[in-house]
Short mmCIF file of C-alpha atoms in Angstrom, two decimals:
data_model
loop_
_atom_site.label_atom_id
_atom_site.label_comp_id
_atom_site.label_asym_id
_atom_site.label_seq_id
_atom_site.Cartn_x
_atom_site.Cartn_y
_atom_site.Cartn_z
CA MET C 26 96.12 111.02 112.03
CA PRO C 27 96.11 107.50 113.57
CA ARG C 28 98.07 104.74 111.93
CA ILE C 29 95.70 102.43 110.06
CA LEU C 30 96.98 99.14 108.72
CA MET C 31 95.39 97.05 105.99
CA HIS C 32 96.61 93.44 106.43
CA ARG C 33 95.71 89.86 106.07
CA ALA C 34 93.63 89.23 109.12
CA ALA C 35 93.96 86.02 111.02
CA SER C 36 90.27 85.18 110.54
CA GLY C 37 89.60 85.16 114.25
CA VAL C 38 92.16 82.62 115.50
CA ALA C 39 95.97 83.06 115.24
CA ALA C 40 97.87 80.30 113.67
CA LYS C 41 99.62 77.90 116.12
CA PRO C 42 103.29 79.04 116.41
CA TRP C 43 106.01 76.78 115.10
CA THR C 44 107.87 74.42 117.39
CA PRO C 45 110.90 72.29 116.41
CA ALA C 46 109.49 69.20 114.67
CA THR C 47 110.44 65.65 115.59
CA THR C 48 107.29 64.02 114.32
CA PHE C 49 105.41 64.42 111.11
CA ARG C 50 101.90 64.00 109.80
CA LYS C 51 101.58 60.45 108.31
CA PRO C 52 101.22 60.65 104.50
CA ALA C 53 97.81 60.04 103.16
CA PHE C 54 99.39 57.39 100.98
CA SER C 55 102.75 56.01 100.16
CA LEU C 56 104.64 55.77 96.81
CA CYS C 57 106.67 52.66 96.10
CA SER C 58 109.97 53.23 94.39
CA THR C 59 112.90 51.13 93.44
CA ARG C 60 116.08 52.38 94.99
CA ARG C 61 119.09 52.50 92.74
CA ARG C 62 122.77 52.66 93.59
CA GLY C 63 123.98 56.13 94.19
CA TYR C 64 120.60 57.53 95.19
CA ALA C 65 119.85 58.89 98.63
CA THR C 66 118.40 56.11 100.88
CA GLU C 67 117.23 58.13 103.88
CA ALA C 68 114.83 61.06 104.16
CA SER C 69 116.26 64.30 105.44
CA GLU C 70 114.04 65.87 108.11
CA HIS C 71 113.43 69.64 108.33
CA ASP C 72 111.23 72.05 110.05
CA LEU C 73 110.57 73.76 106.74
CA VAL C 74 111.11 72.84 103.11
CA ILE C 75 110.71 75.52 100.41
CA ILE C 76 110.24 74.63 96.82
CA GLY C 77 111.64 77.36 94.69
CA GLY C 78 114.77 79.53 95.19
CA GLY C 79 113.48 82.80 93.63
CA VAL C 80 112.83 85.98 95.68
CA ALA C 81 109.90 84.45 97.54
CA GLY C 82 111.72 81.27 98.20
CA TYR C 83 115.20 82.41 99.16
CA VAL C 84 113.88 85.22 101.41
CA SER C 85 111.56 82.81 103.27
CA ALA C 86 114.53 80.41 103.64
CA ILE C 87 116.76 83.11 105.17
CA LYS C 88 113.98 84.34 107.40
CA ALA C 89 113.25 80.83 108.61
CA GLY C 90 116.94 80.28 109.31
CA GLN C 91 117.05 83.44 111.35
CA GLU C 92 114.00 82.13 113.33
CA GLY C 93 116.04 79.01 114.28
CA MET C 94 114.37 76.56 111.92
CA LYS C 95 116.05 73.71 110.16
CA VAL C 96 115.50 74.79 106.56
CA ALA C 97 115.96 73.35 103.07
CA CYS C 98 115.41 75.19 99.83
CA VAL C 99 115.03 73.23 96.53
CA GLU C 100 115.79 75.20 93.34
CA LYS C 101 115.99 73.59 89.91
CA ARG C 102 117.78 76.41 88.01
CA GLY C 103 121.14 75.67 89.51
CA ALA C 104 121.41 79.28 90.65
CA LEU C 105 119.38 81.07 93.38
CA GLY C 106 117.35 84.21 92.79
CA GLY C 107 114.75 82.82 90.34
CA THR C 108 113.59 84.81 87.30
CA CYS C 109 114.23 88.17 89.02
CA LEU C 110 117.95 87.76 89.68
CA ASN C 111 118.83 85.47 86.68
CA VAL C 112 116.69 86.60 83.69
CA GLY C 113 114.40 89.32 84.93
CA CYS C 114 114.71 92.39 87.20
CA ILE C 115 118.46 92.40 87.64
CA PRO C 116 119.83 91.76 84.14
CA SER C 117 117.19 94.01 82.57
CA LYS C 118 118.15 96.88 84.86
CA SER C 119 121.87 96.40 83.87
CA LEU C 120 120.86 96.79 80.26
CA LEU C 121 118.56 99.64 80.97
CA ASN C 122 121.25 101.63 82.81
CA ASN C 123 123.92 100.95 80.30
CA SER C 124 121.87 101.44 77.20
CA HIS C 125 120.71 104.78 78.69
CA MET C 126 124.33 105.81 79.15
CA TYR C 127 125.04 104.88 75.58
CA HIS C 128 122.04 106.75 74.33
CA GLN C 129 122.80 109.89 76.41
CA ILE C 130 126.39 110.00 75.17
CA LEU C 131 125.08 109.94 71.63
CA HIS C 132 122.37 112.40 71.97
CA ASP C 133 122.56 114.39 75.19
CA THR C 134 126.12 115.63 75.81
CA LYS C 135 126.63 118.54 73.55
CA LYS C 136 124.27 120.86 75.35
CA ARG C 137 125.98 119.91 78.61
CA GLY C 138 129.36 121.19 77.36
CA ILE C 139 130.86 117.71 76.75
CA GLU C 140 132.35 117.04 73.37
CA VAL C 141 132.46 113.29 72.63
CA GLY C 142 134.33 111.67 69.71
CA ASP C 143 133.56 108.37 68.01
CA VAL C 144 131.16 106.29 70.15
CA LYS C 145 130.72 102.63 69.44
CA LEU C 146 128.47 99.98 70.92
CA ASN C 147 130.18 96.84 72.23
CA LEU C 148 127.15 94.70 72.80
CA LYS C 149 129.20 91.70 73.82
CA GLN C 150 130.83 93.71 76.64
CA MET C 151 127.44 95.18 77.69
CA MET C 152 126.07 91.66 78.05
CA ALA C 153 129.20 90.61 79.99
CA ALA C 154 128.63 93.46 82.43
CA LYS C 155 125.14 92.23 82.90
CA THR C 156 126.37 88.69 83.65
CA THR C 157 128.84 90.03 86.18
CA SER C 158 125.98 91.71 88.06
CA VAL C 159 123.84 88.62 88.02
CA GLU C 160 126.54 86.22 89.12
CA GLY C 161 127.63 88.55 91.93
CA LEU C 162 124.07 88.71 93.35
CA THR C 163 123.26 84.96 92.91
CA LYS C 164 126.46 84.02 94.72
CA GLY C 165 125.57 86.51 97.45
CA VAL C 166 122.31 84.67 98.09
CA GLU C 167 124.28 81.45 98.37
CA PHE C 168 126.55 83.12 100.95
CA LEU C 169 123.38 84.17 102.88
CA PHE C 170 122.18 80.60 102.82
CA LYS C 171 125.36 79.37 104.43
CA LYS C 172 125.36 82.29 106.91
CA ASN C 173 121.81 81.31 108.06
CA LYS C 174 122.40 77.55 107.92
CA VAL C 175 120.00 76.94 105.05
CA ASP C 176 120.39 73.67 103.14
CA TYR C 177 120.47 74.52 99.41
CA ILE C 178 119.48 71.57 97.30
CA PRO C 179 119.82 72.12 93.47
CA GLY C 180 117.16 70.01 91.81
CA THR C 181 113.49 69.59 90.97
CA GLY C 182 111.20 68.89 93.82
CA ALA C 183 107.82 67.30 93.73
CA PHE C 184 105.25 66.11 96.37
CA ALA C 185 105.45 62.37 97.19
CA GLY C 186 103.23 62.89 100.15
CA GLU C 187 101.73 65.59 102.32
CA ASN C 188 105.00 65.98 104.27
CA GLU C 189 107.38 64.48 101.77
CA ILE C 190 109.24 66.10 98.88
CA LYS C 191 111.13 63.98 96.35
CA VAL C 192 113.95 65.80 94.67
CA ASN C 193 115.64 64.88 91.42
CA ARG C 194 118.92 66.63 92.01
CA ILE C 195 120.97 68.25 89.33
CA ASP C 196 123.87 65.96 90.11
CA GLY C 197 121.70 63.01 89.04
CA GLN C 198 120.86 61.72 92.48
CA GLU C 199 117.49 61.49 94.25
CA GLN C 200 116.80 62.75 97.66
CA THR C 201 113.74 62.69 99.82
CA LEU C 202 112.93 65.59 102.21
CA ARG C 203 110.40 65.47 105.07
CA ALA C 204 109.17 68.53 106.78
CA LYS C 205 106.51 69.78 109.20
CA ASN C 206 105.98 72.91 107.03
CA ILE C 207 106.27 73.31 103.25
CA ILE C 208 106.26 76.56 101.28
CA ILE C 209 105.59 76.45 97.58
CA ALA C 210 107.34 79.44 95.90
CA THR C 211 107.81 78.27 92.28
CA GLY C 212 107.06 81.66 90.59
CA SER C 213 105.82 82.38 87.16
CA GLU C 214 106.66 82.07 83.45
CA ALA C 215 106.05 84.17 80.45
CA THR C 216 102.62 83.71 78.85
CA PRO C 217 103.11 82.50 75.18
CA PHE C 218 101.28 83.96 72.22
CA PRO C 219 99.15 81.54 70.32
CA GLY C 220 100.60 80.74 66.92
CA LEU C 221 104.12 81.92 67.58
CA THR C 222 106.93 79.54 68.57
CA ILE C 223 109.15 81.00 71.29
CA ASP C 224 112.72 80.23 70.24
CA GLU C 225 114.36 83.05 72.23
CA LYS C 226 116.05 84.14 68.97
CA LYS C 227 113.45 85.57 66.59
CA VAL C 228 110.41 85.22 68.88
CA VAL C 229 111.46 85.99 72.34
CA THR C 230 110.14 86.51 75.88
CA SER C 231 111.93 88.74 78.33
CA THR C 232 114.47 85.92 78.77
CA GLY C 233 115.55 86.17 75.13
CA ALA C 234 115.18 89.89 75.01
CA ILE C 235 118.07 90.36 77.64
CA ALA C 236 120.41 88.02 75.55
CA LEU C 237 120.12 89.04 71.86
CA GLU C 238 123.52 88.77 70.14
CA GLN C 239 122.94 91.67 67.84
CA VAL C 240 120.71 94.70 67.65
CA PRO C 241 117.69 93.90 65.48
CA LYS C 242 116.93 96.33 62.68
CA LYS C 243 113.18 96.11 63.52
CA MET C 244 111.51 94.85 66.68
CA VAL C 245 107.80 94.48 67.44
CA VAL C 246 106.71 94.24 71.05
CA ILE C 247 103.39 92.55 71.65
CA GLY C 248 102.13 94.11 74.89
CA GLY C 249 102.64 97.59 76.24
CA GLY C 250 103.03 96.78 79.83
CA ILE C 251 106.14 97.35 82.05
CA ILE C 252 108.24 94.48 80.65
CA GLY C 253 107.38 95.27 77.06
CA LEU C 254 108.20 99.00 77.46
CA GLU C 255 111.47 98.40 79.46
CA MET C 256 112.93 95.89 77.00
CA GLY C 257 111.61 97.85 73.99
CA SER C 258 113.32 100.93 75.36
CA VAL C 259 116.62 99.07 75.68
CA TRP C 260 116.78 98.03 72.03
CA SER C 261 115.32 101.32 70.80
CA ARG C 262 118.28 103.14 72.48
CA LEU C 263 120.74 100.79 70.93
CA GLY C 264 119.48 101.47 67.46
CA SER C 265 116.47 99.16 66.79
CA GLU C 266 113.27 100.52 65.21
CA VAL C 267 110.70 99.48 67.92
CA THR C 268 106.96 99.32 67.53
CA VAL C 269 104.74 98.45 70.56
CA VAL C 270 101.39 96.87 69.80
CA GLU C 271 98.96 97.24 72.77
CA PHE C 272 95.36 95.96 72.94
CA LEU C 273 94.29 98.61 75.54
CA GLY C 274 94.05 102.33 74.89
CA GLN C 275 97.04 103.24 77.09
CA ILE C 276 100.51 101.91 77.80
CA GLY C 277 101.87 100.73 81.19
CA GLY C 278 99.01 98.42 82.14
CA PRO C 279 95.77 99.25 83.98
CA GLY C 280 97.51 100.25 87.18
CA MET C 281 99.27 103.21 85.67
CA ASP C 282 97.31 106.55 85.96
CA ALA C 283 95.82 107.53 82.59
CA GLU C 284 97.44 111.04 82.61
CA ILE C 285 100.85 109.56 83.67
CA SER C 286 100.48 106.94 80.91
CA LYS C 287 99.84 109.62 78.29
CA THR C 288 102.75 111.70 79.40
CA THR C 289 105.05 108.65 79.42
CA LYS C 290 103.94 107.76 75.88
CA LYS C 291 104.73 111.18 74.59
CA ILE C 292 108.25 111.04 76.15
CA LEU C 293 109.04 107.51 74.70
CA GLU C 294 107.82 108.58 71.27
CA LYS C 295 110.28 111.53 71.37
CA GLN C 296 112.96 108.89 72.09
CA GLY C 297 111.90 107.07 68.87
CA MET C 298 109.52 104.34 69.92
CA LYS C 299 106.33 103.87 68.05
CA PHE C 300 102.93 102.77 69.41
CA LYS C 301 99.83 101.08 68.04
CA LEU C 302 97.25 101.31 70.77
CA ASN C 303 93.73 99.69 70.69
CA THR C 304 95.33 97.16 68.44
CA LYS C 305 95.13 93.35 68.50
CA VAL C 306 97.49 90.75 66.94
CA LEU C 307 95.41 88.34 64.99
CA GLU C 308 98.15 85.77 63.92
CA GLY C 309 101.87 85.49 63.45
CA ASP C 310 104.13 83.83 60.96
CA ASP C 311 107.75 82.99 62.09
CA SER C 312 108.58 80.57 59.32
CA GLY C 313 110.69 83.01 57.27
CA ASP C 314 113.75 85.20 57.93
CA VAL C 315 111.53 87.86 59.40
CA VAL C 316 108.42 87.47 61.62
CA LYS C 317 105.20 88.68 60.15
CA LEU C 318 102.30 89.77 62.40
CA LYS C 319 98.81 90.47 61.14
CA VAL C 320 97.17 93.16 63.27
CA GLU C 321 93.90 95.13 63.38
CA ALA C 322 92.01 97.64 65.47
CA ALA C 323 90.71 96.07 68.75
CA LYS C 324 87.15 96.84 67.70
CA GLY C 325 87.69 95.53 64.15
CA GLY C 326 88.74 97.33 60.97
CA LYS C 327 91.41 97.31 58.32
CA GLN C 328 94.15 94.74 58.81
CA GLU C 329 97.80 95.37 58.26
CA THR C 330 101.02 93.28 58.41
CA LEU C 331 103.98 94.22 60.57
CA GLU C 332 107.38 92.66 59.87
CA ALA C 333 110.21 92.36 62.43
CA ASP C 334 113.56 90.75 62.79
CA VAL C 335 112.65 90.09 66.48
CA VAL C 336 109.20 89.93 68.13
CA LEU C 337 109.09 90.31 71.88
CA VAL C 338 106.02 88.54 73.44
CA ALA C 339 105.26 90.54 76.62
CA ILE C 340 101.64 89.91 77.22
CA GLY C 341 102.00 88.94 80.86
CA ARG C 342 103.02 86.10 83.08
CA ARG C 343 101.34 82.99 84.36
CA PRO C 344 101.90 80.93 87.65
CA TYR C 345 104.37 78.07 87.18
CA THR C 346 103.38 74.87 89.08
CA ALA C 347 104.25 72.14 86.50
CA GLY C 348 105.84 68.98 87.80
CA LEU C 349 105.05 69.79 91.46
CA GLY C 350 102.96 66.65 91.90
CA LEU C 351 99.99 68.73 93.17
CA GLU C 352 97.68 65.80 92.15
CA ASN C 353 99.46 63.54 94.59
CA ILE C 354 98.20 65.63 97.54
CA GLY C 355 94.91 67.05 96.12
CA LEU C 356 95.91 70.75 95.87
CA ASP C 357 93.83 72.85 93.61
CA VAL C 358 94.49 75.80 91.26
CA ASP C 359 91.98 78.28 89.94
CA ASN C 360 91.11 79.16 86.48
CA LYS C 361 94.25 81.25 86.06
CA GLY C 362 96.54 78.51 87.36
CA ARG C 363 97.08 80.14 90.85
CA LEU C 364 97.26 77.99 93.88
CA ILE C 365 94.38 78.69 96.24
CA ILE C 366 95.24 79.94 99.67
CA ASP C 367 93.62 81.65 102.70
CA GLU C 368 94.74 84.89 104.43
CA GLN C 369 97.61 83.19 106.10
CA TYR C 370 98.94 81.70 102.76
CA ARG C 371 97.71 78.14 103.74
CA THR C 372 96.36 75.76 101.28
CA LYS C 373 93.65 73.35 102.30
CA LEU C 374 96.51 71.37 103.87
CA PRO C 375 97.33 74.04 106.48
CA HIS C 376 101.01 73.01 106.86
CA ILE C 377 101.59 73.79 103.09
CA ARG C 378 101.63 77.42 102.25
CA VAL C 379 102.13 79.43 98.99
CA ILE C 380 103.71 82.71 98.33
CA GLY C 381 104.85 84.82 95.37
CA ASP C 382 103.87 84.65 91.74
CA CYS C 383 102.21 81.28 91.83
CA THR C 384 99.32 82.56 93.93
CA PHE C 385 97.20 85.70 94.14
CA GLY C 386 98.34 89.41 93.80
CA PRO C 387 100.65 91.33 91.60
CA MET C 388 103.67 89.44 90.23
CA LEU C 389 106.29 91.69 91.76
CA ALA C 390 109.53 90.64 93.46
CA HIS C 391 109.07 93.00 96.36
CA LYS C 392 105.55 91.77 96.99
CA ALA C 393 106.91 88.24 97.04
CA GLU C 394 109.67 89.30 99.56
CA GLU C 395 107.08 90.83 101.90
CA GLU C 396 104.99 87.67 101.67
CA ALA C 397 108.03 85.54 102.42
CA VAL C 398 108.68 87.26 105.70
CA ALA C 399 105.02 87.28 106.71
CA CYS C 400 104.56 83.62 105.89
CA VAL C 401 107.47 82.57 107.96
CA GLU C 402 106.18 84.76 110.82
CA TYR C 403 102.83 83.05 110.58
CA ILE C 404 104.58 79.70 111.05
CA SER C 405 106.96 80.80 113.77
CA LYS C 406 104.90 83.41 115.65
CA GLY C 407 101.26 82.90 114.63
CA TYR C 408 100.89 86.30 112.93
CA GLY C 409 102.22 88.19 110.00
CA HIS C 410 101.59 91.46 108.03
CA VAL C 411 101.55 92.60 104.44
CA ASN C 412 99.73 95.78 103.42
CA TYR C 413 98.62 95.02 99.86
CA ASN C 414 97.38 98.64 99.46
CA ALA C 415 100.98 99.81 99.88
CA ILE C 416 102.83 97.77 97.19
CA PRO C 417 104.63 100.07 94.76
CA SER C 418 105.06 99.51 91.01
CA VAL C 419 108.01 100.88 89.04
CA MET C 420 108.84 101.01 85.34
CA TYR C 421 112.58 101.56 84.77
CA THR C 422 112.44 103.39 81.47
CA HIS C 423 113.89 106.89 81.20
CA PRO C 424 112.40 108.77 82.76
CA GLU C 425 111.16 106.21 85.30
CA VAL C 426 107.50 105.80 86.21
CA ALA C 427 106.37 104.74 89.71
CA TRP C 428 103.10 104.59 91.60
CA VAL C 429 101.48 103.31 94.77
CA GLY C 430 97.90 103.25 95.84
CA GLN C 431 94.88 103.98 93.61
CA ASN C 432 94.80 105.91 90.32
CA GLU C 433 92.21 108.42 89.22
CA GLY C 434 90.18 106.00 87.11
CA GLU C 435 89.82 103.56 90.05
CA LEU C 436 88.69 106.28 92.38
CA LYS C 437 86.05 107.48 89.90
CA GLU C 438 84.83 103.91 89.40
CA GLN C 439 84.48 103.42 93.11
CA GLY C 440 82.71 106.71 93.67
CA VAL C 441 85.33 107.96 96.05
CA LYS C 442 85.25 111.76 96.69
CA TYR C 443 88.82 112.81 96.18
CA LYS C 444 91.01 115.79 95.44
CA ALA C 445 94.07 115.84 93.21
CA GLY C 446 97.26 117.87 93.00
CA SER C 447 100.40 117.75 90.87
CA PHE C 448 103.69 119.32 90.40
CA PRO C 449 105.92 119.32 87.17
CA PHE C 450 109.60 118.57 87.30
CA SER C 451 109.99 121.51 84.98
CA ALA C 452 109.50 123.76 88.08
CA ASN C 453 111.94 121.85 90.25
CA SER C 454 115.37 123.33 90.63
CA ARG C 455 117.39 120.09 90.78
CA ALA C 456 115.61 118.80 87.66
CA LYS C 457 116.54 121.99 85.90
CA THR C 458 120.13 121.80 86.85
CA ASN C 459 120.23 118.18 85.66
CA LEU C 460 118.51 119.14 82.38
CA GLU C 461 115.92 116.43 83.09
CA THR C 462 112.63 118.26 83.45
CA GLU C 463 110.15 115.93 81.82
CA GLY C 464 107.35 114.52 83.96
CA MET C 465 105.44 115.27 87.19
CA VAL C 466 104.42 113.96 90.62
CA LYS C 467 100.67 113.53 91.17
CA PHE C 468 98.72 112.98 94.41
CA PHE C 469 95.22 111.80 95.16
CA ALA C 470 93.70 112.34 98.65
CA ASP C 471 90.39 111.83 100.44
CA ALA C 472 88.31 114.94 99.89
CA GLU C 473 87.28 115.23 103.61
CA THR C 474 90.23 113.78 105.64
CA ASP C 475 93.19 114.63 103.22
CA ARG C 476 94.38 111.07 103.67
CA ILE C 477 96.63 110.05 100.80
CA LEU C 478 95.03 107.53 98.45
CA GLY C 479 97.48 107.25 95.60
CA ILE C 480 100.73 108.81 94.37
CA HIS C 481 101.91 108.64 90.74
CA ILE C 482 105.25 109.76 89.30
CA VAL C 483 106.79 110.02 85.96
CA GLY C 484 110.24 111.68 85.95
CA PRO C 485 113.87 111.25 87.10
CA ASN C 486 114.48 109.03 90.08
CA ALA C 487 110.82 108.12 90.40
CA GLY C 488 111.60 104.51 91.43
CA GLU C 489 113.58 105.79 94.51
CA MET C 490 111.17 108.63 95.28
CA ILE C 491 108.09 106.41 95.47
CA ALA C 492 109.39 104.83 98.75
CA GLU C 493 108.29 107.99 100.55
CA GLY C 494 104.86 107.52 99.13
CA VAL C 495 104.78 103.94 100.26
CA LEU C 496 105.69 104.90 103.77
CA ALA C 497 103.06 107.65 103.74
CA LEU C 498 100.34 105.20 102.77
CA GLU C 499 101.51 102.63 105.22
CA TYR C 500 101.19 105.04 108.16
CA GLY C 501 97.98 106.66 106.88
CA ALA C 502 99.56 110.08 106.26
CA SER C 503 97.76 113.03 104.80
CA CYS C 504 99.02 115.33 102.07
CA GLU C 505 99.57 117.97 104.73
CA ASP C 506 101.84 115.57 106.67
CA VAL C 507 104.03 115.32 103.64
CA GLY C 508 103.78 119.05 102.67
CA ARG C 509 104.92 120.09 106.20
CA THR C 510 107.87 117.76 106.25
CA SER C 511 111.18 119.38 105.28
CA HIS C 512 112.79 118.09 102.08
CA ALA C 513 116.41 119.08 101.37
CA HIS C 514 117.07 121.64 98.75
CA PRO C 515 117.88 121.30 95.90
CA THR C 516 116.54 117.85 95.47
CA LEU C 517 114.11 116.12 93.07
CA SER C 518 112.10 115.08 96.13
CA GLU C 519 110.94 118.71 96.55
CA ALA C 520 108.65 117.94 93.63
CA PHE C 521 107.08 115.33 95.82
CA LYS C 522 106.51 117.84 98.67
CA GLU C 523 105.10 120.47 96.42
CA ALA C 524 102.68 118.01 94.72
CA ALA C 525 101.38 117.23 98.17
CA MET C 526 101.13 120.87 99.01
CA SER C 527 99.15 121.46 95.76
CA THR C 528 96.64 118.80 96.84
CA TYR C 529 95.65 120.33 100.14
CA GLY C 530 96.57 123.93 99.34
CA LYS C 531 98.91 125.52 96.82
CA ALA C 532 102.47 124.76 95.74
CA ILE C 533 105.05 127.49 96.24
CA HIS C 534 107.14 127.14 93.15
CA TYR C 535 104.40 126.67 90.53
#
């Protein structure tokens, strides 16, 4: 089958490739400022200035350095890596991994022939292990900046003109940067819940949920998406009574396949988590020692009050563009706060581009990373590529959930003629030897051509296994292509192969 790529087209004319800049567009206006002793007095000139040192920002900075540009990256946190490395993906995965080990030692060793004595939780040390992981990675990014000659400027950047960024540095000084090209990569922030005050102690976002000083007796999670389920899973394993309140009729968000979502819910319930689906939170009261939430059925009905020591607000994230000075250069955002761009990430000022969470698309670190490389390539070469139909999603509960492409509900809604196949881990030899047999792999393919349309997994190692599915979608593979590719035995990935076989024919071992 020929390779078919879905990408951001160049709208007819390729962007003009980057050349080293010695002159800059004259600002549309000038801002007068009074210089004070100790402040920078001359503007630093760069080929590219990036506002934001998260995944989108730091990857674009490194890539631009590799392309030979003179690059500066402004980051206000004081540590590179953004939400992902500092208070998101990385620290949460540390807690997910270590809390799973703790939970497994408590509940899943006897049948494996391992007798364990007194097991105690040292939460302070678990948090220290998390911090060690975070610091190692953020310092690693700083090293990569030095390696690729990227100027790292800790501070808050704002537009003073179309080619000029004014930085209030963390060290108290001011610095002005001028650049031929500018990338905005300021990321996102947790969406607050009306009526609840986020103090990151009793009412927390994911930032507070990775830093609790003690295990709450009761936790209520508002929002049954990936973040809520991951963090709820952590504290459930450590001993908290966790209840997830979700407005929709399924967990995992709308991208997760309905059958996979239902299977995942059953598994998490067996682990002790409770769910209230089709339920809305009407109001909250955080004035007392416990937080009280008034809830009712999404379609209306009898109200009830839930009490919790900690409430995790996990209803999504929103673009973060505060303090950028967008009004100084006339840049617009849409009704969701996203900066408006074209297919080459350009704003209406074509030398200013936007990538990552503060613009369109799923708020995923790996999506931002792909955009970072493509955006720099548009600047340096005039072309770039991101296949938005092949961006995977992973939920790092145990077992993991992962998917790429379309789910069954989407295919039905679009009237696509498809065929489906699946294979359970209970019939996989490696899963049986590991005593981890819950879950399945599920394929959707075009009914006529057999081209893969979507792959969904709930089971052990799903987050790693989905990479094969992403590659298959990227290259336009059919289920038969996967089914006729040798997979080592015994491995969990054989379930992937057999699910593909069951879609175009029949699986061997089920």
